[in-house]
Short mmCIF file of N, CA and C in Angstrom, two decimals:
data_model
loop_
_atom_site.label_atom_id
_atom_site.label_comp_id
_atom_site.label_asym_id
_atom_site.label_seq_id
_atom_site.Cartn_x
_atom_site.Cartn_y
_atom_site.Cartn_z
N UNK A 238 121.84 -152.36 17.77
CA UNK A 238 121.41 -151.55 16.67
C UNK A 238 121.68 -150.07 16.96
N UNK A 239 121.56 -149.24 15.97
CA UNK A 239 121.75 -147.84 16.10
C UNK A 239 120.53 -147.12 16.40
N UNK A 240 120.63 -146.12 17.22
CA UNK A 240 119.44 -145.26 17.52
C UNK A 240 119.32 -144.21 16.45
N UNK A 241 118.31 -143.29 16.65
CA UNK A 241 118.09 -142.26 15.71
C UNK A 241 119.01 -141.10 16.02
N UNK A 242 119.43 -140.31 15.01
CA UNK A 242 120.29 -139.19 15.38
C UNK A 242 119.55 -138.17 16.08
N UNK A 243 120.25 -137.40 16.93
CA UNK A 243 119.54 -136.32 17.64
C UNK A 243 120.49 -135.03 17.40
N UNK A 244 120.10 -133.91 17.98
CA UNK A 244 120.76 -132.66 17.75
C UNK A 244 122.26 -132.75 18.08
N UNK A 245 122.57 -133.56 19.06
CA UNK A 245 123.97 -133.63 19.46
C UNK A 245 124.75 -134.58 18.69
N UNK A 246 124.15 -135.42 17.89
CA UNK A 246 124.81 -136.45 17.04
C UNK A 246 124.01 -137.67 16.81
N UNK A 247 124.74 -138.77 16.74
CA UNK A 247 124.06 -140.01 16.58
C UNK A 247 124.24 -140.79 17.88
N UNK A 248 123.18 -141.36 18.36
CA UNK A 248 123.11 -142.26 19.60
C UNK A 248 123.14 -143.68 19.10
N UNK A 249 124.19 -144.39 19.50
CA UNK A 249 124.35 -145.76 19.14
C UNK A 249 124.14 -146.68 20.37
N UNK A 250 123.33 -147.75 20.23
CA UNK A 250 123.19 -148.67 21.27
C UNK A 250 123.57 -150.01 20.85
N UNK A 251 124.47 -150.69 21.63
CA UNK A 251 125.03 -152.10 21.32
C UNK A 251 124.47 -153.02 22.39
N UNK A 252 124.06 -154.24 21.89
CA UNK A 252 123.60 -155.26 22.85
C UNK A 252 124.41 -156.47 22.64
N UNK A 253 124.97 -157.04 23.68
CA UNK A 253 125.74 -158.31 23.55
C UNK A 253 124.84 -159.42 23.29
N UNK A 254 125.13 -160.31 22.37
CA UNK A 254 124.23 -161.41 22.03
C UNK A 254 124.41 -162.58 23.06
N UNK A 255 125.42 -162.52 23.76
CA UNK A 255 125.68 -163.67 24.75
C UNK A 255 125.03 -163.28 26.11
N UNK A 256 125.48 -162.15 26.65
CA UNK A 256 125.06 -161.75 28.00
C UNK A 256 123.98 -160.68 28.04
N UNK A 257 123.55 -160.16 26.91
CA UNK A 257 122.60 -159.13 26.79
C UNK A 257 122.96 -157.81 27.43
N UNK A 258 124.28 -157.58 27.59
CA UNK A 258 124.78 -156.30 28.10
C UNK A 258 124.45 -155.23 27.07
N UNK A 259 124.01 -154.14 27.54
CA UNK A 259 123.65 -152.94 26.66
C UNK A 259 124.63 -151.86 26.94
N UNK A 260 125.19 -151.40 25.80
CA UNK A 260 126.12 -150.25 25.89
C UNK A 260 125.53 -149.18 25.01
N UNK A 261 125.67 -147.95 25.44
CA UNK A 261 125.19 -146.79 24.66
C UNK A 261 126.31 -145.82 24.44
N UNK A 262 126.34 -145.33 23.28
CA UNK A 262 127.40 -144.43 22.84
C UNK A 262 126.86 -143.24 22.07
N UNK A 263 127.30 -142.08 22.40
CA UNK A 263 126.88 -140.90 21.70
C UNK A 263 128.13 -140.49 20.84
N UNK A 264 127.76 -140.37 19.52
CA UNK A 264 128.76 -139.92 18.50
C UNK A 264 128.43 -138.47 18.14
N UNK A 265 129.24 -137.53 18.46
CA UNK A 265 128.90 -136.13 18.18
C UNK A 265 128.90 -135.91 16.67
N UNK A 266 128.09 -134.92 16.32
CA UNK A 266 128.05 -134.50 14.85
C UNK A 266 129.36 -133.75 14.62
N UNK A 267 129.95 -134.08 13.54
CA UNK A 267 131.16 -133.36 13.16
C UNK A 267 130.80 -131.97 12.62
N UNK A 268 131.42 -131.06 13.22
CA UNK A 268 131.19 -129.59 12.78
C UNK A 268 132.37 -129.24 11.88
N UNK A 269 131.98 -129.04 10.57
CA UNK A 269 133.14 -128.67 9.63
C UNK A 269 133.69 -127.33 10.00
N UNK A 270 135.07 -127.31 9.95
CA UNK A 270 135.74 -125.98 10.13
C UNK A 270 136.47 -125.70 8.91
N UNK A 271 136.21 -124.57 8.30
CA UNK A 271 136.81 -124.13 7.00
C UNK A 271 137.67 -122.95 7.36
N UNK A 272 138.90 -123.06 7.09
CA UNK A 272 139.87 -121.97 7.40
C UNK A 272 140.84 -121.88 6.22
N UNK A 273 141.52 -120.77 6.14
CA UNK A 273 142.51 -120.64 5.16
C UNK A 273 141.94 -119.90 3.89
N UNK A 274 142.86 -119.91 2.95
CA UNK A 274 142.60 -119.18 1.66
C UNK A 274 141.66 -119.98 0.78
N UNK A 275 140.87 -119.29 0.01
CA UNK A 275 140.01 -119.94 -1.00
C UNK A 275 140.86 -120.33 -2.14
N UNK A 276 140.65 -121.51 -2.77
CA UNK A 276 141.38 -121.98 -3.84
C UNK A 276 140.57 -121.97 -5.10
N UNK A 277 141.13 -121.61 -6.27
CA UNK A 277 140.35 -121.42 -7.52
C UNK A 277 140.12 -122.87 -8.03
N UNK A 278 138.80 -123.09 -8.27
CA UNK A 278 138.41 -124.36 -8.89
C UNK A 278 138.16 -124.08 -10.37
N UNK A 279 137.41 -123.01 -10.71
CA UNK A 279 137.26 -122.58 -12.04
C UNK A 279 137.47 -121.05 -12.13
N UNK A 280 138.37 -120.60 -12.93
CA UNK A 280 138.73 -119.20 -13.02
C UNK A 280 137.52 -118.39 -13.57
N UNK A 281 137.20 -117.27 -12.98
CA UNK A 281 136.15 -116.33 -13.44
C UNK A 281 136.74 -115.60 -14.62
N UNK A 282 135.92 -115.32 -15.58
CA UNK A 282 136.30 -114.58 -16.79
C UNK A 282 135.31 -113.56 -17.05
N UNK A 283 135.51 -112.77 -18.15
CA UNK A 283 134.42 -111.77 -18.50
C UNK A 283 133.22 -112.46 -19.07
N UNK A 284 133.39 -113.72 -19.51
CA UNK A 284 132.29 -114.47 -20.09
C UNK A 284 131.59 -115.40 -19.19
N UNK A 285 132.23 -115.78 -18.03
CA UNK A 285 131.64 -116.76 -17.21
C UNK A 285 132.04 -116.59 -15.69
N UNK A 286 131.13 -116.94 -14.84
CA UNK A 286 131.43 -116.96 -13.38
C UNK A 286 132.45 -118.01 -13.05
N UNK A 287 133.18 -117.93 -11.96
CA UNK A 287 134.07 -118.97 -11.58
C UNK A 287 133.61 -119.58 -10.23
N UNK A 288 134.35 -120.50 -9.73
CA UNK A 288 134.14 -121.08 -8.44
C UNK A 288 135.44 -121.25 -7.65
N UNK A 289 135.30 -121.15 -6.32
CA UNK A 289 136.47 -121.29 -5.40
C UNK A 289 136.01 -122.34 -4.34
N UNK A 290 136.97 -122.91 -3.66
CA UNK A 290 136.70 -123.86 -2.63
C UNK A 290 137.72 -123.78 -1.55
N UNK A 291 137.41 -124.36 -0.43
CA UNK A 291 138.32 -124.65 0.71
C UNK A 291 137.92 -125.93 1.39
N UNK A 292 138.90 -126.55 1.98
CA UNK A 292 138.60 -127.93 2.60
C UNK A 292 138.56 -127.80 4.08
N UNK A 293 137.62 -128.65 4.67
CA UNK A 293 137.42 -128.77 6.10
C UNK A 293 138.83 -129.12 6.82
N UNK A 294 139.11 -128.49 7.89
CA UNK A 294 140.36 -128.74 8.59
C UNK A 294 140.26 -129.87 9.55
N UNK A 295 139.04 -130.50 9.69
CA UNK A 295 138.87 -131.61 10.58
C UNK A 295 139.62 -132.80 10.17
N UNK A 296 140.05 -133.62 11.19
CA UNK A 296 140.84 -134.86 10.96
C UNK A 296 140.06 -135.82 10.07
N UNK A 297 140.74 -136.28 9.04
CA UNK A 297 140.19 -137.21 8.01
C UNK A 297 138.92 -136.70 7.31
N UNK A 298 138.76 -135.41 7.28
CA UNK A 298 137.57 -134.89 6.56
C UNK A 298 138.12 -134.22 5.34
N UNK A 299 137.50 -134.44 4.27
CA UNK A 299 137.89 -133.84 3.03
C UNK A 299 136.59 -133.04 2.37
N UNK A 300 135.67 -132.71 3.22
CA UNK A 300 134.58 -132.00 2.81
C UNK A 300 134.97 -130.61 2.28
N UNK A 301 134.35 -130.20 1.13
CA UNK A 301 134.71 -128.90 0.51
C UNK A 301 133.51 -127.98 0.63
N UNK A 302 133.93 -126.73 0.88
CA UNK A 302 132.93 -125.61 0.90
C UNK A 302 133.28 -124.87 -0.40
N UNK A 303 132.22 -124.50 -1.20
CA UNK A 303 132.40 -123.82 -2.40
C UNK A 303 131.66 -122.51 -2.49
N UNK A 304 132.05 -121.64 -3.30
CA UNK A 304 131.43 -120.40 -3.53
C UNK A 304 131.55 -119.96 -4.94
N UNK A 305 130.64 -119.24 -5.47
CA UNK A 305 130.63 -118.61 -6.85
C UNK A 305 131.39 -117.34 -6.83
N UNK A 306 132.21 -117.15 -7.82
CA UNK A 306 132.93 -115.90 -8.03
C UNK A 306 132.30 -115.16 -9.29
N UNK A 307 132.07 -113.94 -9.00
CA UNK A 307 131.40 -113.09 -10.18
C UNK A 307 132.28 -113.06 -11.36
N UNK A 308 131.65 -112.83 -12.53
CA UNK A 308 132.36 -112.62 -13.74
C UNK A 308 133.25 -111.43 -13.62
N UNK A 309 134.37 -111.37 -14.34
CA UNK A 309 135.31 -110.25 -14.33
C UNK A 309 134.64 -109.02 -14.95
N UNK A 310 134.67 -107.93 -14.36
CA UNK A 310 134.02 -106.69 -14.91
C UNK A 310 134.87 -106.28 -16.16
N UNK A 311 134.10 -105.86 -17.14
CA UNK A 311 134.66 -105.33 -18.41
C UNK A 311 135.14 -103.91 -18.19
N UNK A 312 136.37 -103.60 -18.44
CA UNK A 312 136.91 -102.29 -18.35
C UNK A 312 136.72 -101.42 -19.62
N UNK A 313 136.97 -102.10 -20.75
CA UNK A 313 136.78 -101.53 -22.05
C UNK A 313 136.68 -102.55 -23.13
N UNK A 314 136.17 -102.09 -24.29
CA UNK A 314 136.18 -102.96 -25.45
C UNK A 314 136.81 -102.14 -26.62
N UNK A 315 137.32 -102.91 -27.63
CA UNK A 315 137.85 -102.30 -28.78
C UNK A 315 137.61 -103.08 -30.05
N UNK A 316 137.41 -102.51 -31.18
CA UNK A 316 137.32 -103.13 -32.42
C UNK A 316 138.79 -103.37 -32.95
N UNK A 317 139.32 -104.53 -32.79
CA UNK A 317 140.74 -104.73 -33.05
C UNK A 317 140.93 -105.08 -34.61
N UNK A 318 139.91 -105.49 -35.25
CA UNK A 318 139.91 -105.77 -36.70
C UNK A 318 138.65 -105.24 -37.24
N UNK A 319 138.69 -104.35 -38.27
CA UNK A 319 137.50 -103.79 -38.77
C UNK A 319 136.77 -104.76 -39.59
N UNK A 320 135.43 -104.69 -39.81
CA UNK A 320 134.65 -105.61 -40.67
C UNK A 320 135.22 -105.38 -42.13
N UNK A 321 134.93 -106.45 -42.90
CA UNK A 321 135.36 -106.39 -44.30
C UNK A 321 134.68 -105.34 -45.03
N UNK A 322 133.37 -105.07 -44.81
CA UNK A 322 132.60 -104.07 -45.46
C UNK A 322 132.26 -102.88 -44.56
N UNK A 323 132.65 -101.70 -45.02
CA UNK A 323 132.30 -100.48 -44.28
C UNK A 323 131.66 -99.44 -45.16
N UNK A 324 131.39 -99.73 -46.41
CA UNK A 324 130.65 -98.80 -47.30
C UNK A 324 129.26 -99.43 -47.63
N UNK A 325 128.27 -98.62 -47.33
CA UNK A 325 126.89 -99.05 -47.49
C UNK A 325 126.00 -98.07 -48.28
N UNK A 326 125.01 -98.54 -48.96
CA UNK A 326 123.91 -97.67 -49.40
C UNK A 326 122.86 -97.78 -48.40
N UNK A 327 122.06 -96.69 -48.40
CA UNK A 327 120.88 -96.64 -47.45
C UNK A 327 120.03 -97.83 -47.62
N UNK A 328 119.62 -98.47 -46.55
CA UNK A 328 118.76 -99.63 -46.58
C UNK A 328 119.47 -100.91 -46.54
N UNK A 329 120.82 -100.96 -46.72
CA UNK A 329 121.56 -102.22 -46.63
C UNK A 329 121.72 -102.66 -45.19
N UNK A 330 121.86 -103.91 -45.03
CA UNK A 330 122.02 -104.55 -43.78
C UNK A 330 123.53 -104.56 -43.34
N UNK A 331 123.79 -104.06 -42.09
CA UNK A 331 125.12 -104.12 -41.57
C UNK A 331 125.73 -105.48 -41.59
N UNK A 332 126.93 -105.69 -42.13
CA UNK A 332 127.59 -107.00 -42.18
C UNK A 332 128.85 -107.00 -41.28
N UNK A 333 128.83 -107.82 -40.24
CA UNK A 333 129.97 -107.74 -39.31
C UNK A 333 130.98 -108.80 -39.69
N UNK A 334 130.95 -109.38 -40.85
CA UNK A 334 131.95 -110.32 -41.28
C UNK A 334 133.37 -109.76 -41.18
N UNK A 335 134.28 -110.54 -40.51
CA UNK A 335 135.65 -110.16 -40.40
C UNK A 335 135.97 -109.31 -39.24
N UNK A 336 134.92 -108.82 -38.51
CA UNK A 336 135.21 -108.02 -37.32
C UNK A 336 135.80 -108.79 -36.21
N UNK A 337 136.71 -108.19 -35.37
CA UNK A 337 137.21 -108.83 -34.22
C UNK A 337 137.06 -107.80 -33.09
N UNK A 338 136.25 -108.20 -32.03
CA UNK A 338 136.10 -107.36 -30.84
C UNK A 338 136.79 -107.99 -29.65
N UNK A 339 137.56 -107.17 -29.04
CA UNK A 339 138.37 -107.59 -27.93
C UNK A 339 137.99 -106.77 -26.62
N UNK A 340 137.83 -107.52 -25.61
CA UNK A 340 137.51 -106.81 -24.24
C UNK A 340 138.77 -106.93 -23.26
N UNK A 341 138.85 -105.89 -22.53
CA UNK A 341 139.85 -105.93 -21.41
C UNK A 341 139.09 -105.86 -20.16
N UNK A 342 139.50 -106.70 -19.23
CA UNK A 342 138.83 -106.77 -17.86
C UNK A 342 139.56 -105.85 -16.89
N UNK A 343 138.89 -105.54 -15.81
CA UNK A 343 139.42 -104.75 -14.70
C UNK A 343 140.73 -105.44 -14.12
N UNK A 344 140.83 -106.66 -14.35
CA UNK A 344 141.95 -107.42 -13.90
C UNK A 344 143.12 -107.51 -15.00
N UNK A 345 142.95 -106.72 -16.07
CA UNK A 345 143.85 -106.67 -17.20
C UNK A 345 143.75 -107.95 -18.06
N UNK A 346 142.85 -108.83 -17.88
CA UNK A 346 142.69 -109.96 -18.80
C UNK A 346 142.14 -109.47 -20.09
N UNK A 347 142.42 -110.24 -21.16
CA UNK A 347 141.96 -109.84 -22.49
C UNK A 347 141.20 -111.02 -23.05
N UNK A 348 140.08 -110.79 -23.70
CA UNK A 348 139.25 -111.84 -24.29
C UNK A 348 138.70 -111.42 -25.65
N UNK A 349 138.67 -112.28 -26.60
CA UNK A 349 137.96 -112.06 -27.90
C UNK A 349 136.53 -112.36 -27.62
N UNK A 350 135.71 -111.24 -27.81
CA UNK A 350 134.29 -111.43 -27.49
C UNK A 350 133.33 -111.19 -28.67
N UNK A 351 133.93 -111.26 -29.88
CA UNK A 351 133.21 -110.95 -31.08
C UNK A 351 131.79 -111.70 -31.09
N UNK A 352 131.80 -112.95 -30.86
CA UNK A 352 130.53 -113.74 -30.94
C UNK A 352 129.47 -113.38 -29.87
N UNK A 353 129.92 -112.55 -28.82
CA UNK A 353 129.03 -112.22 -27.78
C UNK A 353 128.61 -110.67 -27.89
N UNK A 354 129.29 -109.95 -28.80
CA UNK A 354 129.04 -108.56 -28.97
C UNK A 354 127.67 -108.31 -29.71
N UNK A 355 127.13 -107.10 -29.49
CA UNK A 355 125.88 -106.78 -30.16
C UNK A 355 126.09 -105.40 -30.90
N UNK A 356 125.32 -105.18 -31.89
CA UNK A 356 125.42 -103.97 -32.71
C UNK A 356 124.14 -103.22 -32.65
N UNK A 357 124.25 -101.87 -32.67
CA UNK A 357 123.03 -101.00 -32.51
C UNK A 357 122.20 -100.89 -33.74
N UNK A 358 122.72 -101.25 -34.92
CA UNK A 358 122.02 -101.09 -36.11
C UNK A 358 122.06 -102.36 -36.87
N UNK A 359 120.96 -102.68 -37.59
CA UNK A 359 120.98 -103.80 -38.53
C UNK A 359 120.85 -103.21 -39.92
N UNK A 360 119.94 -102.31 -40.06
CA UNK A 360 119.70 -101.64 -41.43
C UNK A 360 120.25 -100.20 -41.29
N UNK A 361 121.09 -99.86 -42.26
CA UNK A 361 121.69 -98.56 -42.26
C UNK A 361 120.96 -97.52 -43.02
N UNK A 362 120.90 -96.31 -42.50
CA UNK A 362 120.28 -95.18 -43.15
C UNK A 362 121.38 -94.35 -43.84
N UNK A 363 120.93 -93.49 -44.74
CA UNK A 363 121.87 -92.60 -45.41
C UNK A 363 122.56 -91.71 -44.49
N UNK A 364 122.04 -91.40 -43.40
CA UNK A 364 122.72 -90.47 -42.43
C UNK A 364 123.66 -91.14 -41.47
N UNK A 365 123.69 -92.46 -41.42
CA UNK A 365 124.54 -93.16 -40.47
C UNK A 365 125.98 -93.14 -40.89
N UNK A 366 126.84 -92.78 -39.85
CA UNK A 366 128.29 -92.63 -40.11
C UNK A 366 129.02 -93.68 -39.19
N UNK A 367 128.31 -94.33 -38.33
CA UNK A 367 128.99 -95.25 -37.32
C UNK A 367 127.92 -96.30 -36.87
N UNK A 368 128.49 -97.45 -36.49
CA UNK A 368 127.68 -98.51 -35.87
C UNK A 368 128.35 -98.69 -34.50
N UNK A 369 127.52 -98.80 -33.40
CA UNK A 369 128.05 -98.95 -32.06
C UNK A 369 128.01 -100.43 -31.75
N UNK A 370 129.13 -100.98 -31.25
CA UNK A 370 129.27 -102.34 -30.85
C UNK A 370 129.27 -102.36 -29.34
N UNK A 371 128.54 -103.35 -28.61
CA UNK A 371 128.55 -103.35 -27.15
C UNK A 371 128.80 -104.68 -26.69
N UNK A 372 129.45 -104.71 -25.45
CA UNK A 372 129.73 -105.95 -24.71
C UNK A 372 129.98 -105.51 -23.25
N UNK A 373 129.40 -106.28 -22.31
CA UNK A 373 129.65 -105.99 -20.90
C UNK A 373 129.43 -104.58 -20.46
N UNK A 374 128.48 -104.00 -21.09
CA UNK A 374 128.20 -102.57 -20.54
C UNK A 374 129.08 -101.48 -21.22
N UNK A 375 130.02 -101.94 -22.05
CA UNK A 375 131.00 -100.96 -22.69
C UNK A 375 130.65 -100.93 -24.17
N UNK A 376 131.06 -99.86 -24.85
CA UNK A 376 130.88 -99.69 -26.25
C UNK A 376 132.10 -99.19 -26.98
N UNK A 377 132.07 -99.47 -28.39
CA UNK A 377 133.06 -98.97 -29.25
C UNK A 377 132.33 -98.67 -30.52
N UNK A 378 132.93 -97.87 -31.46
CA UNK A 378 132.25 -97.58 -32.73
C UNK A 378 133.10 -98.04 -33.90
N UNK A 379 132.33 -98.30 -34.96
CA UNK A 379 132.84 -98.73 -36.24
C UNK A 379 132.40 -97.63 -37.24
N UNK A 380 133.30 -97.04 -37.86
CA UNK A 380 133.02 -95.96 -38.88
C UNK A 380 132.48 -96.65 -40.14
N UNK A 381 131.36 -96.09 -40.69
CA UNK A 381 130.80 -96.61 -41.89
C UNK A 381 130.60 -95.39 -42.84
N UNK A 382 130.80 -95.65 -44.12
CA UNK A 382 130.49 -94.53 -45.16
C UNK A 382 129.36 -94.96 -45.97
N UNK A 383 128.67 -93.96 -46.42
CA UNK A 383 127.50 -94.19 -47.30
C UNK A 383 127.84 -93.89 -48.74
N UNK A 384 127.45 -94.79 -49.58
CA UNK A 384 127.51 -94.61 -51.00
C UNK A 384 126.22 -94.04 -51.42
N UNK A 385 126.12 -92.97 -52.20
CA UNK A 385 124.78 -92.47 -52.54
C UNK A 385 124.00 -93.50 -53.17
N UNK A 386 122.76 -93.42 -52.88
CA UNK A 386 121.84 -94.47 -53.41
C UNK A 386 121.76 -94.44 -54.87
N UNK A 387 121.71 -95.54 -55.58
CA UNK A 387 121.55 -95.63 -56.95
C UNK A 387 120.29 -94.93 -57.43
N UNK A 388 120.29 -94.29 -58.61
CA UNK A 388 118.97 -93.73 -59.05
C UNK A 388 117.92 -94.87 -59.19
N UNK A 389 116.65 -94.37 -59.14
CA UNK A 389 115.57 -95.19 -59.28
C UNK A 389 115.67 -95.84 -60.72
N UNK A 390 115.69 -97.27 -60.76
CA UNK A 390 115.83 -97.83 -62.05
C UNK A 390 114.65 -97.56 -62.98
N UNK A 391 113.45 -97.27 -62.46
CA UNK A 391 112.34 -96.91 -63.29
C UNK A 391 112.61 -95.52 -63.88
N UNK A 392 113.22 -94.51 -63.11
CA UNK A 392 113.53 -93.34 -63.59
C UNK A 392 114.45 -93.39 -64.85
N UNK A 393 115.42 -94.25 -64.72
CA UNK A 393 116.33 -94.45 -65.91
C UNK A 393 115.66 -95.02 -67.09
N UNK A 394 114.70 -95.95 -66.93
CA UNK A 394 113.97 -96.49 -68.04
C UNK A 394 113.02 -95.36 -68.71
N UNK A 395 112.45 -94.52 -67.83
CA UNK A 395 111.54 -93.56 -68.35
C UNK A 395 112.42 -92.50 -69.11
N UNK A 396 113.61 -92.24 -68.60
CA UNK A 396 114.50 -91.23 -69.36
C UNK A 396 114.85 -91.79 -70.70
N UNK A 397 115.20 -93.05 -70.80
CA UNK A 397 115.63 -93.70 -71.98
C UNK A 397 114.44 -93.69 -73.01
N UNK A 398 113.29 -93.99 -72.48
CA UNK A 398 112.10 -94.05 -73.27
C UNK A 398 111.79 -92.71 -73.96
N UNK A 399 112.01 -91.60 -73.14
CA UNK A 399 111.74 -90.27 -73.58
C UNK A 399 112.71 -89.82 -74.68
N UNK A 400 114.03 -90.18 -74.51
CA UNK A 400 115.09 -89.72 -75.38
C UNK A 400 115.17 -90.55 -76.62
N UNK A 401 114.81 -91.85 -76.52
CA UNK A 401 114.99 -92.73 -77.73
C UNK A 401 114.40 -92.22 -78.99
N UNK A 402 113.09 -91.79 -79.02
CA UNK A 402 112.57 -91.34 -80.32
C UNK A 402 113.33 -90.29 -81.00
N UNK A 403 113.82 -89.41 -80.20
CA UNK A 403 114.61 -88.18 -80.70
C UNK A 403 115.96 -88.73 -81.26
N UNK A 404 116.56 -89.64 -80.50
CA UNK A 404 117.89 -90.16 -80.99
C UNK A 404 117.69 -91.07 -82.22
N UNK A 405 116.60 -91.62 -82.38
CA UNK A 405 116.48 -92.55 -83.54
C UNK A 405 115.90 -91.86 -84.72
N UNK A 406 115.66 -90.59 -84.70
CA UNK A 406 115.13 -89.88 -85.87
C UNK A 406 116.23 -89.80 -86.99
N UNK A 407 115.69 -89.87 -88.18
CA UNK A 407 116.64 -89.84 -89.23
C UNK A 407 116.69 -88.38 -89.64
N UNK A 408 117.79 -87.81 -89.72
CA UNK A 408 117.93 -86.42 -90.11
C UNK A 408 118.24 -86.41 -91.58
N UNK A 409 117.40 -85.79 -92.34
CA UNK A 409 117.58 -85.71 -93.79
C UNK A 409 118.56 -84.58 -94.02
N UNK A 410 119.60 -84.96 -94.99
CA UNK A 410 120.56 -83.91 -95.23
C UNK A 410 119.81 -82.78 -96.06
N UNK A 411 120.20 -81.61 -95.80
CA UNK A 411 119.68 -80.37 -96.47
C UNK A 411 120.72 -79.87 -97.45
N UNK A 412 120.16 -79.67 -98.67
CA UNK A 412 121.03 -79.23 -99.75
C UNK A 412 121.00 -77.66 -99.80
N UNK A 413 122.03 -77.08 -99.65
CA UNK A 413 122.10 -75.60 -99.64
C UNK A 413 122.88 -75.28 -101.00
N UNK A 414 122.16 -74.46 -101.83
CA UNK A 414 122.81 -74.06 -103.10
C UNK A 414 123.85 -73.11 -102.81
N UNK A 415 125.00 -73.24 -103.46
CA UNK A 415 126.12 -72.31 -103.28
C UNK A 415 126.37 -71.61 -104.66
N UNK A 416 126.26 -70.34 -104.60
CA UNK A 416 126.48 -69.57 -105.85
C UNK A 416 127.95 -69.28 -105.97
N UNK A 417 128.37 -69.41 -107.15
CA UNK A 417 129.79 -69.01 -107.41
C UNK A 417 129.85 -67.69 -108.05
N UNK A 418 130.65 -66.80 -107.58
CA UNK A 418 130.76 -65.48 -108.16
C UNK A 418 132.19 -65.33 -108.72
N UNK A 419 132.21 -64.71 -109.90
CA UNK A 419 133.54 -64.49 -110.54
C UNK A 419 133.73 -63.01 -110.60
N UNK A 420 134.91 -62.62 -110.19
CA UNK A 420 135.29 -61.27 -110.34
C UNK A 420 136.00 -61.07 -111.68
N UNK A 421 135.63 -60.11 -112.32
CA UNK A 421 136.39 -59.86 -113.62
C UNK A 421 137.01 -58.50 -113.45
N UNK A 422 138.23 -58.45 -113.82
CA UNK A 422 138.90 -57.19 -113.76
C UNK A 422 138.97 -56.58 -115.18
N UNK A 423 138.82 -55.38 -115.15
CA UNK A 423 139.08 -54.72 -116.44
C UNK A 423 140.53 -54.67 -116.74
N UNK A 424 140.87 -55.26 -117.81
CA UNK A 424 142.31 -55.24 -118.10
C UNK A 424 142.61 -54.27 -119.21
N UNK A 425 143.52 -53.54 -119.15
CA UNK A 425 143.90 -52.66 -120.20
C UNK A 425 144.73 -53.38 -121.23
N UNK A 426 144.30 -53.10 -122.45
CA UNK A 426 145.06 -53.67 -123.53
C UNK A 426 145.94 -52.80 -124.29
#
């Protein structure tokens, strides 16, 4: 039967069934040796970490050592397609429909990151001229324009109510008498 493992490895004891001879054998613990370049298992991107591995150089050993690779750092972002709507009245909600946000990594990789981008405003004020978009610690701006707020609908109703009686008045025609004057010339006969 086999003995219990110890710090040096596994101690095996064999007993012959016929002569009861006992043989002892020490099997050393295999120490993995990892050398060489790390190989990419999963490529790191600006959106996700990656993983790398290397294989033990021991005979008949295929044990892998793995490590995590950090996300690619974002160098810059850009709004490569403007949103469909860029004109707003004060109080309207910013609508990002149609926008495309692209990030460039420090490794020159490019990724469309629209669905991961955040915007600094949801409701726009009359003074707003831009919305800032952010991803990976970098920012870009989207120009927005304000349409003057529509007049208060109650004001318009009050104005119509005040003007209507005057506009609906019947104006009676006024008869002005016109005098006719005739010039008579003295005619010599």
